[in-house]
Each structure stands twice: as structure tokens, then as C-alpha cells.
């Protein structure tokens, strides 16, 4: 997955896998806003937590499968 969480424990970095299941943004609309705000739920946005359209890369994923993203490549893990 392109989005990585690193937690520092005792001076060592520990990587975690964060499973995000969204395939489209959560859209927030406010009466005073000039445009809707898209919140990323897939974890692939380079502008996280805001959606930048990267969820389009999730197309073709099999339901119930787990994928890892690294740059522009996708690998089915489970």
C-alpha cells in the first residue's frame, strides 16, 4: 500500500499494514462551501486525507481479496 504508517518504538521503526477498504471518496458538502470536499477512503491519495482520484487504481480488485500498492504497481496479497 502506498500509504505507510510508521510507529517509533524504542528508537526502532515498525511498519504496520493499514487495511483501507474504501473504493471511492466520502463526499462532504457544506452549505457555505464553494464545492464538495472528497475525503480519501482508499489510502492511495498523494494528498491524503483529501481525495485526488487515485481510487481509480482500485478498479478490478476482487471482492474479499487483499492488495498491496507500491508506486504504480498492485500485488494481490490474499
Short mmCIF file of C-alpha atoms in Angstrom, two decimals:
data_model
loop_
_atom_site.label_atom_id
_atom_site.label_comp_id
_atom_site.label_asym_id
_atom_site.label_seq_id
_atom_site.Cartn_x
_atom_site.Cartn_y
_atom_site.Cartn_z
CA UNK A 1 0.00 0.00 0.00
CA UNK A 2 1.37 3.38 -0.93
CA UNK A 3 0.28 4.97 2.34
CA UNK A 4 2.57 3.71 5.09
CA UNK A 5 2.25 4.13 8.84
CA UNK A 6 5.48 4.07 10.82
CA UNK A 7 5.47 3.87 14.61
CA UNK A 8 8.61 4.58 16.54
CA UNK A 9 9.18 2.10 19.38
CA UNK A 10 12.36 2.22 21.41
CA UNK A 11 14.25 4.00 18.65
CA UNK A 12 13.27 1.43 16.01
CA UNK A 13 10.77 1.93 13.21
CA UNK A 14 7.99 -0.63 12.99
CA UNK A 15 5.93 -0.77 9.79
CA UNK A 16 2.23 -1.59 10.01
CA UNK A 17 -0.21 -2.67 7.34
CA UNK A 18 -3.29 -0.46 7.37
CA UNK A 19 -6.27 -2.07 5.65
CA UNK A 20 -8.47 0.53 3.95
CA UNK A 21 -11.49 -0.88 2.18
CA UNK A 22 -12.93 2.21 0.51
CA UNK A 23 -13.03 2.41 -3.27
CA UNK A 24 -14.48 5.89 -3.57
CA UNK A 25 -14.22 9.11 -1.57
CA UNK A 26 -16.53 10.18 1.22
CA UNK A 27 -18.00 13.43 -0.07
CA UNK A 28 -18.72 16.19 2.42
CA UNK A 29 -20.94 19.08 1.41
CA UNK A 30 -21.43 22.20 3.46
CA UNK A 31 -23.97 24.93 2.81
CA UNK A 32 -21.27 27.62 2.75
CA UNK A 33 -18.67 25.58 0.80
CA UNK A 34 -17.95 26.55 -2.80
CA UNK A 35 -17.51 22.89 -3.81
CA UNK A 36 -17.87 19.42 -2.24
CA UNK A 37 -14.88 18.07 -0.31
CA UNK A 38 -13.77 14.49 -1.08
CA UNK A 39 -12.13 12.55 1.78
CA UNK A 40 -9.94 9.61 0.73
CA UNK A 41 -11.09 6.17 1.92
CA UNK A 42 -8.75 4.02 -0.20
CA UNK A 43 -5.45 5.28 1.25
CA UNK A 44 -3.82 5.83 -2.16
CA UNK A 45 -4.19 9.62 -2.40
CA UNK A 46 -0.96 11.59 -2.52
CA UNK A 47 -2.97 14.44 -1.00
CA UNK A 48 -4.28 12.36 1.95
CA UNK A 49 -6.68 12.86 3.70
CA UNK A 50 -8.19 14.53 0.63
CA UNK A 51 -9.17 12.56 -2.47
CA UNK A 52 -7.12 13.13 -5.63
CA UNK A 53 -8.77 10.44 -7.78
CA UNK A 54 -6.20 7.71 -7.03
CA UNK A 55 -9.06 5.38 -6.04
CA UNK A 56 -9.50 4.71 -9.77
CA UNK A 57 -6.49 2.38 -9.39
CA UNK A 58 -8.69 0.13 -7.19
CA UNK A 59 -10.80 -0.83 -10.20
CA UNK A 60 -10.75 -4.55 -10.93
CA UNK A 61 -10.00 -5.63 -7.36
CA UNK A 62 -11.71 -8.90 -6.44
CA UNK A 63 -14.15 -8.62 -3.52
CA UNK A 64 -12.69 -10.16 -0.35
CA UNK A 65 -9.09 -10.02 -1.61
CA UNK A 66 -6.24 -8.02 -0.07
CA UNK A 67 -3.94 -5.93 -2.27
CA UNK A 68 -0.69 -4.10 -1.59
CA UNK A 69 0.16 -0.99 -3.60
CA UNK A 70 3.69 0.26 -4.21
CA UNK A 71 4.03 3.21 -6.53
CA UNK A 72 2.03 2.35 -9.64
CA UNK A 73 2.00 -1.42 -9.13
CA UNK A 74 -0.57 -3.58 -7.34
CA UNK A 75 0.03 -7.05 -5.89
CA UNK A 76 -2.68 -9.41 -4.65
CA UNK A 77 -1.59 -10.50 -1.17
CA UNK A 78 -4.55 -12.65 -0.13
#
